[in-house]
């Protein structure tokens, strides 16, 4: 529970959300079912998927840095 209120926990959650939504966007059946709506909670997932696909290099580097921080830095 304390990890939810820390900045690094929030960053990990955000990175996982972006990566998961970008992955789900690559699956055709899930793309039409989950990520076609652009409002509400599904709209947040759609925007996260767009960020993940357009900035895939920056997102992957951020994931690697966060993994290194969590494994070694903490």
PDB file of C-alpha atoms in Angstrom, residues 26-68:
ATOM      1  CA  UNK A  26      -1.421  -4.595 -31.904  1.00  0.00           C
ATOM      2  CA  UNK A  27      -4.042  -7.361 -31.485  1.00  0.00           C
ATOM      3  CA  UNK A  28      -6.707  -6.673 -34.162  1.00  0.00           C
ATOM      4  CA  UNK A  29      -9.716  -8.144 -32.347  1.00  0.00           C
ATOM      5  CA  UNK A  30      -8.890  -6.375 -29.090  1.00  0.00           C
ATOM      6  CA  UNK A  31      -8.173  -3.121 -30.906  1.00  0.00           C
ATOM      7  CA  UNK A  32     -11.680  -2.918 -32.310  1.00  0.00           C
ATOM      8  CA  UNK A  33     -13.272  -4.104 -29.079  1.00  0.00           C
ATOM      9  CA  UNK A  34     -11.338  -2.216 -26.401  1.00  0.00           C
ATOM     10  CA  UNK A  35      -9.519   0.698 -27.986  1.00  0.00           C
ATOM     11  CA  UNK A  36     -12.102   2.048 -30.422  1.00  0.00           C
ATOM     12  CA  UNK A  37     -13.803   4.292 -27.836  1.00  0.00           C
ATOM     13  CA  UNK A  38     -12.159   7.664 -27.311  1.00  0.00           C
ATOM     14  CA  UNK A  39     -14.034   8.827 -24.210  1.00  0.00           C
ATOM     15  CA  UNK A  40     -14.111   7.627 -20.629  1.00  0.00           C
ATOM     16  CA  UNK A  41     -11.788   4.992 -19.213  1.00  0.00           C
ATOM     17  CA  UNK A  42     -11.402   3.337 -22.607  1.00  0.00           C
ATOM     18  CA  UNK A  43     -10.364   6.726 -23.955  1.00  0.00           C
ATOM     19  CA  UNK A  44      -7.528   6.806 -21.444  1.00  0.00           C
ATOM     20  CA  UNK A  45      -6.463   3.375 -22.679  1.00  0.00           C
ATOM     21  CA  UNK A  46      -6.691   4.593 -26.284  1.00  0.00           C
ATOM     22  CA  UNK A  47      -4.507   7.623 -25.533  1.00  0.00           C
ATOM     23  CA  UNK A  48      -2.004   5.461 -23.654  1.00  0.00           C
ATOM     24  CA  UNK A  49      -1.845   3.117 -26.649  1.00  0.00           C
ATOM     25  CA  UNK A  50      -1.203   6.033 -28.997  1.00  0.00           C
ATOM     26  CA  UNK A  51       1.593   7.300 -26.731  1.00  0.00           C
ATOM     27  CA  UNK A  52       3.090   3.820 -26.548  1.00  0.00           C
ATOM     28  CA  UNK A  53       3.116   3.301 -30.300  1.00  0.00           C
ATOM     29  CA  UNK A  54       4.325   6.769 -31.306  1.00  0.00           C
ATOM     30  CA  UNK A  55       7.001   7.089 -28.609  1.00  0.00           C
ATOM     31  CA  UNK A  56       7.997   3.430 -28.501  1.00  0.00           C
ATOM     32  CA  UNK A  57      11.732   4.162 -28.243  1.00  0.00           C
ATOM     33  CA  UNK A  58      11.323   6.592 -25.340  1.00  0.00           C
ATOM     34  CA  UNK A  59       8.842   4.299 -23.573  1.00  0.00           C
ATOM     35  CA  UNK A  60      11.103   1.263 -23.914  1.00  0.00           C
ATOM     36  CA  UNK A  61      14.108   3.209 -22.621  1.00  0.00           C
ATOM     37  CA  UNK A  62      12.007   4.443 -19.700  1.00  0.00           C
ATOM     38  CA  UNK A  63      10.963   0.869 -18.929  1.00  0.00           C
ATOM     39  CA  UNK A  64      14.581  -0.286 -18.936  1.00  0.00           C
ATOM     40  CA  UNK A  65      15.668   2.574 -16.685  1.00  0.00           C
ATOM     41  CA  UNK A  66      12.774   1.971 -14.297  1.00  0.00           C
ATOM     42  CA  UNK A  67      13.534  -1.762 -14.179  1.00  0.00           C
ATOM     43  CA  UNK A  68      17.168  -1.011 -13.366  1.00  0.00           C
TER      44      UNK A  68
END
